[in-house]
Coordinates of C-alpha atoms and ligand atoms in Angstrom, one line a residue:
Chain N
M254 CA 52.1 97.0 70.0
T255 CA 55.5 97.4 69.5
T256 CA 57.5 99.6 67.4
P257 CA 60.8 98.9 65.7
D258 CA 62.5 101.6 66.9
E259 CA 62.4 100.9 70.7
P260 CA 65.2 98.7 72.0
L261 CA 65.1 94.8 71.9
V262 CA 66.9 93.7 75.0
L263 CA 67.7 90.2 76.9
G264 CA 68.1 89.9 80.3
I265 CA 69.8 87.7 82.6
E266 CA 69.2 86.7 86.0
T267 CA 70.4 84.1 88.2
S268 CA 71.2 85.5 91.7
C269 CA 69.5 82.7 93.4
D270 CA 68.1 79.8 92.6
E271 CA 65.9 80.8 89.2
T272 CA 67.8 81.1 86.1
G273 CA 65.8 83.8 84.0
V274 CA 66.1 84.8 80.6
G275 CA 63.8 87.5 79.5
I276 CA 63.3 89.5 76.4
V277 CA 61.6 92.7 76.2
R278 CA 60.8 95.4 73.2
G279 CA 60.5 98.4 75.3
N280 CA 58.1 98.0 77.7
T281 CA 56.5 95.1 76.0
L282 CA 57.1 91.7 77.4
L283 CA 57.9 89.3 74.7
A284 CA 59.5 86.2 76.4
D285 CA 60.1 85.3 80.1
A286 CA 61.8 81.6 80.5
V287 CA 62.7 80.5 83.9
A288 CA 64.0 77.5 84.7
S289 CA 64.0 76.7 88.8
S290 CA 65.9 74.6 91.1
V291 CA 63.7 75.1 93.8
E292 CA 63.0 71.2 94.0
Q293 CA 66.5 70.6 94.3
H294 CA 66.9 72.5 97.4
A295 CA 63.7 71.9 99.3
R296 CA 64.7 69.3 101.1
F297 CA 67.3 71.4 102.9
G298 CA 64.8 73.7 103.7
G299 CA 66.7 76.7 101.6
V300 CA 68.7 77.5 98.7
V301 CA 72.3 75.7 98.6
P302 CA 74.4 77.8 96.8
E303 CA 76.8 75.5 94.9
V304 CA 73.4 73.1 93.9
A305 CA 71.8 76.9 92.8
S306 CA 75.3 77.1 90.7
R307 CA 75.5 74.1 89.3
A308 CA 71.6 74.5 87.8
H309 CA 72.6 77.8 86.2
L310 CA 75.3 76.5 84.4
E311 CA 73.3 73.7 83.0
A312 CA 70.0 75.7 82.3
M313 CA 71.6 78.6 80.5
V314 CA 71.8 77.7 77.1
P315 CA 68.5 76.0 77.0
T316 CA 66.6 79.0 78.6
I317 CA 68.4 81.4 76.3
Q318 CA 67.3 79.5 73.3
R319 CA 63.5 78.6 74.7
A320 CA 63.3 82.4 75.3
C321 CA 64.2 83.4 71.9
D322 CA 61.7 80.8 70.7
T323 CA 59.0 82.2 72.7
A324 CA 59.8 85.8 71.5
G325 CA 60.1 84.9 68.1
I326 CA 63.5 86.5 67.3
Q327 CA 67.2 85.6 66.6
L328 CA 69.8 86.7 69.0
S329 CA 71.0 88.8 66.4
D330 CA 68.2 90.7 66.5
V331 CA 68.9 91.6 70.3
D332 CA 70.3 95.5 70.5
A333 CA 71.4 95.2 74.2
I334 CA 72.0 92.5 76.9
A335 CA 71.2 93.4 80.6
V336 CA 72.3 91.1 83.4
T337 CA 72.1 91.0 87.3
H338 CA 75.6 91.5 88.6
G339 CA 74.3 91.9 92.0
P340 CA 72.9 91.6 95.0
G341 CA 72.7 87.7 95.3
L342 CA 74.9 84.5 95.8
A343 CA 78.3 85.1 94.3
G344 CA 78.6 82.0 92.4
A345 CA 75.2 82.2 91.4
L346 CA 75.5 85.8 90.0
L347 CA 78.9 84.5 88.0
V348 CA 77.2 82.0 85.7
G349 CA 74.4 84.9 84.5
V350 CA 77.4 87.8 84.5
A351 CA 79.6 85.2 82.1
A352 CA 76.9 83.9 80.0
A353 CA 75.7 87.9 79.4
K354 CA 79.2 88.7 78.7
A355 CA 79.5 86.0 76.3
L356 CA 76.4 87.0 74.5
A357 CA 77.6 90.6 74.3
L358 CA 81.1 90.0 72.9
S359 CA 79.7 87.4 70.4
L360 CA 76.8 89.8 69.3
G361 CA 79.0 92.9 69.2
K362 CA 76.1 94.5 71.4
P363 CA 76.4 96.3 74.8
I364 CA 75.9 95.1 78.3
Y365 CA 74.1 96.5 81.1
G366 CA 74.9 95.0 84.4
V367 CA 71.8 96.2 86.4
N368 CA 70.9 95.9 90.2
H369 CA 68.7 92.7 91.1
L370 CA 66.5 95.1 93.5
A371 CA 65.9 97.7 90.9
A372 CA 64.7 95.5 88.5
H373 CA 62.1 94.1 90.9
V374 CA 60.6 97.2 90.4
A375 CA 61.5 97.6 86.9
V376 CA 59.1 94.7 85.8
D377 CA 55.8 96.8 86.6
Q378 CA 56.3 98.6 83.5
L379 CA 55.8 95.5 81.5
E380 CA 52.2 95.3 83.2
H381 CA 51.5 99.0 83.8
G382 CA 53.5 101.2 81.7
P383 CA 56.1 103.7 82.6
L384 CA 56.7 103.5 86.3
P385 CA 55.7 107.3 87.9
E386 CA 58.5 109.2 89.2
P387 CA 58.4 109.7 92.1
S388 CA 57.1 106.6 93.0
L389 CA 57.3 104.9 96.5
A390 CA 58.3 101.0 96.0
L391 CA 58.2 98.6 98.6
L392 CA 60.1 95.5 97.8
V393 CA 59.9 92.2 99.9
S394 CA 61.7 88.9 99.4
G395 CA 63.4 86.4 100.7
G396 CA 66.5 88.4 101.0
H397 CA 65.2 91.7 101.1
S398 CA 62.6 94.1 102.8
S399 CA 63.0 97.7 101.5
L400 CA 61.1 100.7 101.3
L401 CA 62.5 103.1 98.4
R402 CA 62.1 106.4 97.2
V403 CA 62.4 106.2 93.2
T404 CA 62.9 109.1 91.5
D405 CA 64.8 107.9 88.7
I406 CA 64.5 103.8 88.2
T407 CA 67.8 104.1 86.6
G408 CA 69.3 105.1 89.4
H409 CA 70.4 108.5 88.0
D410 CA 71.1 111.1 90.3
S411 CA 70.4 109.0 93.4
G412 CA 67.3 108.1 91.9
V413 CA 67.0 105.0 94.0
D414 CA 66.7 106.4 97.3
P415 CA 66.6 103.7 100.6
M416 CA 64.1 105.4 103.3
G417 CA 64.0 101.9 105.2
A418 CA 64.9 98.8 105.3
T419 CA 64.7 95.2 107.8
I420 CA 67.2 95.2 110.6
D421 CA 67.0 91.4 110.7
D422 CA 65.2 88.5 108.4
A423 CA 63.8 89.6 105.5
A424 CA 59.9 89.4 105.3
G425 CA 60.1 86.2 103.0
E426 CA 62.8 84.6 104.9
A427 CA 60.3 85.0 108.3
F428 CA 57.8 83.1 105.8
D429 CA 60.2 80.2 104.6
K430 CA 60.9 80.0 108.8
V431 CA 57.4 79.9 109.9
A432 CA 56.5 77.6 107.2
R433 CA 59.0 74.9 108.5
L434 CA 58.2 75.6 111.9
L435 CA 54.0 74.5 110.6
G436 CA 55.7 71.5 108.5
L437 CA 54.6 73.3 105.5
P438 CA 57.3 72.9 102.5
F439 CA 59.8 75.4 101.2
P440 CA 59.8 77.9 99.5
G441 CA 57.3 79.0 102.9
G442 CA 55.2 81.7 100.8
P443 CA 53.2 80.3 98.9
H444 CA 51.9 77.6 101.2
I445 CA 51.1 80.2 103.9
D446 CA 49.3 82.0 101.4
R447 CA 47.0 78.7 100.9
V448 CA 46.5 77.5 104.3
A449 CA 45.9 80.7 105.6
R450 CA 42.8 81.3 103.2
E451 CA 41.0 78.6 105.9
G452 CA 42.3 80.4 109.2
N453 CA 41.4 83.4 111.1
R454 CA 43.1 86.5 110.8
V455 CA 42.6 87.9 114.0
A456 CA 43.0 84.5 116.0
I457 CA 46.3 85.4 117.5
D458 CA 47.6 88.5 118.3
F459 CA 51.4 88.9 116.7
P460 CA 53.5 91.5 117.4
R461 CA 54.6 94.0 114.8
G462 CA 58.1 94.7 115.1
L463 CA 59.4 98.0 115.1
S464 CA 56.1 99.9 115.6
S465 CA 56.7 100.7 119.6
R466 CA 56.4 104.7 119.9
R467 CA 60.0 104.4 120.9
D468 CA 61.1 102.2 117.8
L469 CA 59.1 105.0 115.4
E470 CA 61.8 107.3 116.4
R471 CA 64.7 105.6 115.4
H472 CA 63.1 102.9 112.8
R473 CA 60.1 104.6 111.3
F474 CA 60.5 102.9 108.1
D475 CA 62.5 100.0 109.1
F476 CA 61.3 96.4 109.6
S477 CA 62.1 93.7 111.9
F478 CA 60.8 90.1 111.8
S479 CA 63.0 88.5 113.4
G480 CA 61.0 89.0 117.1
L481 CA 57.7 87.7 114.7
K482 CA 59.2 84.7 114.0
T483 CA 60.4 83.7 117.5
A484 CA 56.5 84.8 118.8
V485 CA 55.3 82.4 116.5
A486 CA 57.5 79.5 117.6
R487 CA 57.1 80.1 121.1
W488 CA 53.4 80.0 120.3
V489 CA 53.6 76.8 118.7
E490 CA 55.7 75.1 121.2
A491 CA 53.7 76.1 124.0
R492 CA 50.6 74.2 122.4
E493 CA 52.9 71.5 121.7
R494 CA 54.1 71.3 125.4
A495 CA 50.4 71.3 126.4
G496 CA 49.5 68.6 124.3
E497 CA 47.2 70.6 122.4
P498 CA 46.5 70.4 118.7
V499 CA 48.0 73.3 116.6
P500 CA 45.7 75.4 114.4
I501 CA 47.8 75.3 111.6
A502 CA 45.3 77.6 109.3
D503 CA 44.8 80.4 112.3
V504 CA 48.8 80.7 112.9
A505 CA 49.4 81.1 109.1
A506 CA 46.8 83.4 109.1
S507 CA 47.7 85.5 112.0
F508 CA 50.9 85.5 111.1
Q509 CA 50.6 86.7 107.7
E510 CA 48.4 89.1 108.9
A511 CA 51.2 90.6 111.2
V512 CA 53.6 90.8 108.5
C513 CA 51.4 92.5 105.8
D514 CA 49.7 95.0 108.2
I515 CA 53.5 96.4 109.2
L516 CA 54.8 96.1 105.5
V517 CA 51.5 98.2 104.2
R518 CA 51.5 100.6 107.4
K519 CA 55.0 101.5 107.1
A520 CA 55.1 101.9 103.2
L521 CA 51.8 104.3 103.4
D522 CA 53.2 106.0 105.7
A523 CA 56.5 106.3 103.8
A524 CA 54.6 107.4 100.9
A525 CA 52.6 110.1 102.7
S526 CA 55.5 111.6 104.6
E527 CA 56.9 112.2 101.3
G528 CA 53.7 113.2 99.4
I529 CA 54.3 110.5 96.9
E530 CA 50.7 109.0 95.5
D531 CA 52.3 106.1 93.8
L532 CA 53.2 103.0 95.5
M533 CA 54.7 100.2 93.8
I534 CA 55.2 96.7 95.7
G535 CA 57.7 94.4 94.2
G536 CA 59.4 91.3 95.0
G537 CA 58.6 87.5 95.8
V538 CA 56.5 88.4 98.8
A539 CA 54.4 90.6 96.5
A540 CA 53.0 87.6 95.3
N541 CA 51.1 87.2 98.4
S542 CA 47.4 87.6 98.0
R543 CA 46.7 89.3 101.4
L544 CA 49.2 91.9 100.8
R545 CA 48.3 92.7 97.8
A546 CA 44.5 92.9 98.9
M547 CA 45.5 94.7 102.0
A548 CA 47.7 97.4 100.4
Q549 CA 45.1 98.2 97.7
E550 CA 42.6 98.5 100.1
R551 CA 44.2 100.8 102.8
A552 CA 45.8 103.0 100.0
D553 CA 42.6 103.8 98.3
R554 CA 41.5 105.2 101.7
L555 CA 43.9 107.4 101.5
G556 CA 44.1 107.8 97.6
I557 CA 47.4 106.4 96.4
R558 CA 47.5 104.7 93.6
V559 CA 48.8 100.7 93.8
R560 CA 50.8 99.0 91.3
V561 CA 51.9 95.6 91.7
P562 CA 52.8 92.9 89.2
R563 CA 50.8 89.6 88.5
P564 CA 52.5 87.3 91.1
G565 CA 54.7 85.5 88.1
L566 CA 56.6 88.7 87.4
C567 CA 57.0 89.3 91.2
T568 CA 59.1 86.1 92.0
D569 CA 62.6 86.1 90.1
N570 CA 62.9 86.3 86.7
G571 CA 65.0 87.4 83.5
A572 CA 62.0 90.0 82.3
M573 CA 62.6 92.0 85.2
V574 CA 66.2 92.5 84.2
A575 CA 65.2 93.1 80.4
A576 CA 62.8 95.8 81.4
L577 CA 65.2 98.0 83.8
G578 CA 68.1 97.4 80.9
S579 CA 65.3 98.7 78.3
T580 CA 64.8 101.7 80.3
M581 CA 68.6 102.2 80.5
V582 CA 69.0 102.1 76.9
S583 CA 66.1 104.5 76.0
R584 CA 67.3 107.2 78.7
G585 CA 70.9 106.8 76.9
R586 CA 72.8 105.5 80.1
A587 CA 76.1 104.1 79.1
P588 CA 76.7 100.4 79.2
S589 CA 79.1 98.6 81.6
S590 CA 82.3 97.3 80.6
L591 CA 83.3 93.9 79.8
D592 CA 85.2 93.2 82.7
L593 CA 82.0 93.9 84.9
P594 CA 82.1 92.0 88.5
A595 CA 79.5 89.9 90.1
D596 CA 78.7 91.7 93.5
S597 CA 76.7 89.7 95.7
S598 CA 76.3 92.6 98.2
L599 CA 75.9 95.3 95.3
P600 CA 73.5 98.3 97.4
V601 CA 70.6 99.0 96.1
T602 CA 71.6 102.8 95.2
E603 CA 73.9 101.4 92.7
V604 CA 71.6 100.6 89.8
L605 CA 73.9 100.3 86.7
A606 CA 77.4 99.0 86.6
G607 CA 79.9 101.3 85.2
Chain C
M85 CA 89.8 79.0 64.0
L86 CA 89.8 77.4 67.1
L87 CA 89.3 79.8 70.2
A88 CA 90.6 78.0 73.4
L89 CA 90.4 78.8 77.1
D90 CA 90.9 77.2 80.8
T91 CA 89.7 78.7 84.0
A92 CA 90.1 75.4 86.1
S93 CA 93.1 77.3 87.7
P94 CA 93.7 80.5 89.7
T95 CA 94.9 81.5 86.0
V96 CA 93.0 82.5 83.3
T97 CA 93.9 81.5 79.7
V98 CA 92.9 82.3 76.1
A99 CA 94.3 81.7 72.9
L100 CA 93.5 81.6 69.2
H101 CA 94.7 78.7 66.8
D102 CA 94.3 79.1 62.8
G103 CA 95.0 75.6 62.6
T104 CA 98.3 76.2 61.9
D105 CA 99.8 78.0 64.7
V106 CA 98.6 80.0 67.9
L107 CA 98.0 83.5 66.5
A108 CA 97.3 85.2 70.0
S109 CA 97.4 84.1 73.6
A110 CA 96.6 86.1 76.7
T111 CA 96.5 85.5 80.6
A112 CA 95.7 86.8 83.7
A113 CA 97.2 85.5 86.7
D114 CA 95.8 87.9 89.5
G115 CA 93.3 85.3 91.7
M116 CA 90.3 84.5 91.2
R117 CA 88.9 87.1 89.3
H118 CA 87.6 85.0 86.5
G119 CA 84.0 86.4 86.0
E120 CA 85.7 89.8 85.5
Q121 CA 88.9 88.5 83.2
L122 CA 87.7 86.2 80.8
A123 CA 85.5 88.4 78.5
P124 CA 87.9 91.1 78.0
L125 CA 90.7 88.9 77.3
I126 CA 88.6 86.8 74.5
Q127 CA 88.1 90.1 73.2
Q128 CA 91.9 90.9 73.4
V129 CA 93.1 88.1 71.6
L130 CA 90.5 88.7 69.3
D131 CA 91.7 91.9 68.6
R132 CA 95.5 91.4 68.8
A133 CA 94.8 88.1 65.7
G134 CA 92.2 91.0 63.9
A135 CA 89.5 88.3 64.0
R136 CA 85.8 88.6 64.5
P137 CA 83.9 86.1 66.6
G138 CA 82.2 85.2 63.4
D139 CA 85.6 83.9 62.6
L140 CA 85.6 81.1 64.6
T141 CA 84.8 77.6 64.0
A142 CA 85.3 75.9 66.7
I143 CA 85.7 76.3 71.2
A144 CA 87.8 74.0 72.8
V145 CA 87.3 74.8 77.1
G146 CA 89.5 73.2 80.0
A147 CA 86.3 71.1 81.5
G148 CA 88.4 71.1 85.2
P149 CA 88.8 69.3 87.5
G150 CA 89.4 72.9 89.4
P151 CA 87.7 75.2 91.9
F152 CA 83.9 75.2 90.9
T153 CA 83.5 78.8 90.9
G154 CA 85.9 79.6 88.4
L155 CA 85.5 76.7 86.3
R156 CA 82.3 77.4 85.2
V157 CA 82.8 80.6 84.0
G158 CA 84.7 79.2 81.6
L159 CA 82.3 76.8 80.7
V160 CA 79.1 78.8 80.4
T161 CA 81.2 81.5 78.7
A162 CA 82.0 78.5 75.8
R163 CA 78.8 77.1 75.8
T164 CA 77.1 80.3 75.2
M165 CA 79.4 81.7 72.5
G166 CA 79.2 78.1 71.0
H167 CA 75.7 78.5 71.0
V168 CA 75.3 82.2 69.8
L169 CA 77.7 81.5 67.0
S170 CA 76.7 78.1 66.1
I171 CA 79.8 76.3 66.4
P172 CA 80.9 73.1 68.4
V173 CA 82.3 73.4 71.7
H174 CA 84.8 70.6 73.1
G175 CA 85.8 69.8 76.6
V176 CA 89.1 68.9 77.3
C177 CA 90.2 68.2 81.1
S178 CA 92.5 70.4 82.4
L179 CA 95.3 68.1 83.4
D180 CA 95.8 66.8 79.9
A181 CA 96.8 70.3 78.6
L182 CA 99.3 70.4 81.0
A183 CA 100.5 67.0 80.2
V184 CA 101.0 67.4 77.0
E185 CA 102.7 70.7 77.5
A186 CA 105.0 68.7 79.6
V187 CA 105.6 66.2 76.9
E188 CA 106.3 68.7 74.4
S189 CA 108.5 70.9 75.9
G190 CA 110.3 68.1 77.6
T191 CA 109.9 68.2 81.3
V192 CA 109.3 64.5 81.4
D193 CA 110.2 61.2 79.2
G194 CA 108.2 58.2 80.4
D195 CA 105.3 57.9 82.4
F196 CA 104.2 60.6 85.1
L197 CA 101.6 62.2 86.7
V198 CA 99.7 65.9 86.7
A199 CA 98.7 67.2 89.8
T200 CA 96.7 70.8 90.4
D201 CA 95.5 72.6 93.6
A202 CA 91.7 71.5 94.7
R203 CA 92.1 73.4 98.2
R204 CA 91.2 71.7 101.3
K205 CA 94.4 70.3 101.5
E206 CA 93.7 68.0 98.5
V207 CA 94.9 67.4 94.7
Y208 CA 93.4 67.1 91.4
L209 CA 95.7 64.1 89.8
A210 CA 95.8 61.8 87.0
S211 CA 98.4 59.7 85.2
Y212 CA 99.6 60.0 81.8
D213 CA 101.8 57.9 79.7
A214 CA 105.1 58.9 78.0
R215 CA 103.1 60.6 74.8
G216 CA 101.2 62.3 77.3
M217 CA 97.5 60.6 76.6
R218 CA 95.5 60.3 79.8
T219 CA 95.5 56.5 81.3
G220 CA 92.4 56.8 83.6
D221 CA 90.1 59.0 85.2
P222 CA 91.1 62.1 87.4
L223 CA 90.4 62.1 90.8
V224 CA 90.8 64.1 94.1
D225 CA 92.4 63.2 97.2
R226 CA 94.9 64.4 100.2
P227 CA 98.2 64.3 98.7
A228 CA 99.5 61.8 101.4
V229 CA 97.3 59.1 100.2
L230 CA 98.3 59.9 96.6
A231 CA 102.1 60.3 97.4
T232 CA 104.4 58.9 94.8
E233 CA 108.4 59.1 93.7
T234 CA 106.8 59.1 90.0
P235 CA 107.7 62.7 88.3
V236 CA 104.7 64.5 89.2
V237 CA 103.6 68.0 86.6
G238 CA 101.7 70.9 87.8
E239 CA 101.2 73.1 90.8
G240 CA 99.8 70.3 92.8
A241 CA 103.0 68.8 93.2
V242 CA 105.3 71.9 94.4
L243 CA 102.4 72.7 97.0
Y244 CA 102.9 69.4 98.9
P245 CA 106.7 68.5 98.5
D246 CA 106.5 65.7 101.1
A247 CA 104.0 63.8 98.9
F248 CA 105.4 64.8 95.5
P249 CA 109.2 65.2 95.7
N250 CA 109.9 64.8 92.0
A251 CA 108.1 68.2 90.7
R252 CA 108.1 69.3 87.3
G253 CA 106.9 71.9 85.4
P254 CA 104.7 73.5 83.9
M255 CA 102.4 74.6 86.9
R256 CA 99.0 75.7 85.1
P257 CA 97.1 75.5 82.2
D258 CA 97.9 77.4 79.8
A259 CA 95.4 77.7 76.8
A260 CA 98.0 78.1 73.7
W261 CA 98.9 74.8 74.6
L262 CA 95.3 73.4 75.2
A263 CA 95.1 75.0 71.4
R264 CA 97.8 73.1 70.0
A265 CA 97.1 69.9 71.9
V266 CA 93.5 70.2 70.1
V267 CA 94.3 70.9 67.1
G268 CA 97.2 68.4 66.8
E269 CA 94.7 65.6 68.1
R270 CA 96.7 65.1 71.3
V271 CA 93.8 64.8 73.6
R272 CA 90.5 63.3 74.0
L273 CA 87.5 65.6 73.2
L274 CA 84.7 65.3 76.0
E275 CA 81.2 67.0 76.5
P276 CA 81.9 70.8 78.0
E277 CA 80.6 69.2 80.9
P278 CA 82.4 69.9 84.1
L279 CA 84.3 67.7 85.8
Y280 CA 83.4 68.5 89.4
L281 CA 84.5 65.3 90.8
R282 CA 83.0 66.3 94.1
R283 CA 79.6 66.6 95.6
P284 CA 78.0 70.0 96.3
D285 CA 78.2 70.8 100.2
A286 CA 75.1 70.7 101.4
E287 CA 73.8 69.8 104.8
I288 CA 70.1 68.8 105.3
P289 CA 69.0 70.7 108.5
R290 CA 67.1 68.4 111.3
A291 CA 63.4 68.9 111.6
P292 CA 62.9 70.1 115.0
K293 CA 64.1 73.5 116.2
A294 CA 64.8 74.4 112.9
V295 CA 62.9 77.9 112.8
L296 CA 65.6 79.3 114.8
S297 CA 68.5 78.2 112.4
D298 CA 69.5 79.8 109.5
V299 CA 69.2 79.2 105.8
T300 CA 70.2 81.3 102.9
P301 CA 66.9 82.9 102.1
T302 CA 65.8 83.0 98.7
P303 CA 65.9 86.8 96.9
Ligands
ZN950 ZN1 64.3 88.8 93.9

């Protein structure tokens, strides 16, 4: 499977609450070690940056060790280090960036500071081989909802071009907030997905943001989930005020249907408008079973191929960073400098740091 | 060969010590850019001493107390380098290096305190004997609560002259003195664990209506 002339790359991810260390050779995944501090944030209903940063410091060296053990390699075998240098939580990113520099410095190997969002797209190469270029990428997570036209995943020559994005909440954020409203634990995505299986998807007709004709003129490929979240809140509150039980499964299923419908509709519209025949879906929300099924079903009808990594690779991890780093190496991109900063608001177009 | 570094103050400071003397040292004091500055500074002192990472036999790192974000940059760097190179990593209370420098450079004689900036109108503070050995655990509090006529070394004293009228240098930790203090066995060696002294800021949201409030989303 792997050949020794393919680069062996270690990737580090600490943009939020997962400490991820992945190791790949070429497009072959060798290790994907993740330590999560999600339990520590659950009672706060969201990620607490300082708690996440403390956890990254404690988890870093053990997670590096675990990844090496799983991959059966020595650190000295590694050809390059890749690290998420943005976007994300500033203090959390810094722990990963500093650790990556320490590795690069001690090993005398190059470092590649890469974009977290592009890494969510690149990770699919570990499962389905090289990404077709162009591809249309739908990137959906707790922090982002974007449609990207990808002609070069390393970002070369405007290779990652944003066509649209959320104008308010991210899709994953809407899942978290609606989950909280329904009394489901944080993070909300997996719980809504589970509960929705018992519910009726068409029980409640929740709004599809930015889908009216007028909105489509200005925001054809943009998303809005704030109105949907508020609509769910109002609907639930009205039921409670009337003293009626809240049909949690139906609310979850109908909400999820509204989110997936608008995501898939706009993604396929974007692909069709660009004449792109490959749709890639990445990010934590891509783990959602309804989104995967709906995208496949509707894309099949249009003759568009769909690539979605398995759920474990959709959520934040180090393998995705290693995958993008590996592509940087094999395409001969210049490594980043040792004074690489962490950039919490790094734009998606900047895939590789100078 | 010992690599010493401290990121517990706005200054990033790195030094290399061969057991006899400081071979090279470098500092960067232009604000809170620890994440950018530390690794190039380490590279710089190694180059200047004609040394390679593989020549290192131990690492000493300032364990704080200090602003958390910068502090962690130093600690994760030291721990990761130590892991790669299979060498021991020692934590040292960052105030201890200031104390040893104050004693050796003669700015104090007799008991004294060291105070550094903890932000939020507070200081980190610890007490020392005439030899520069710490006599208690460091703490964090408001200057008015800790006010004293005793000589106080460090930036915390000059920031709050009303509370600490008897201010002395040096102001911020210097890795060259951290290295000398460790080699000369003048400081207690700790695990490379951060001395946070404060709990993380986090509020538990109230349950009702929470859907309309904001929390940091999971990217
Ligand atoms: Zn992510």
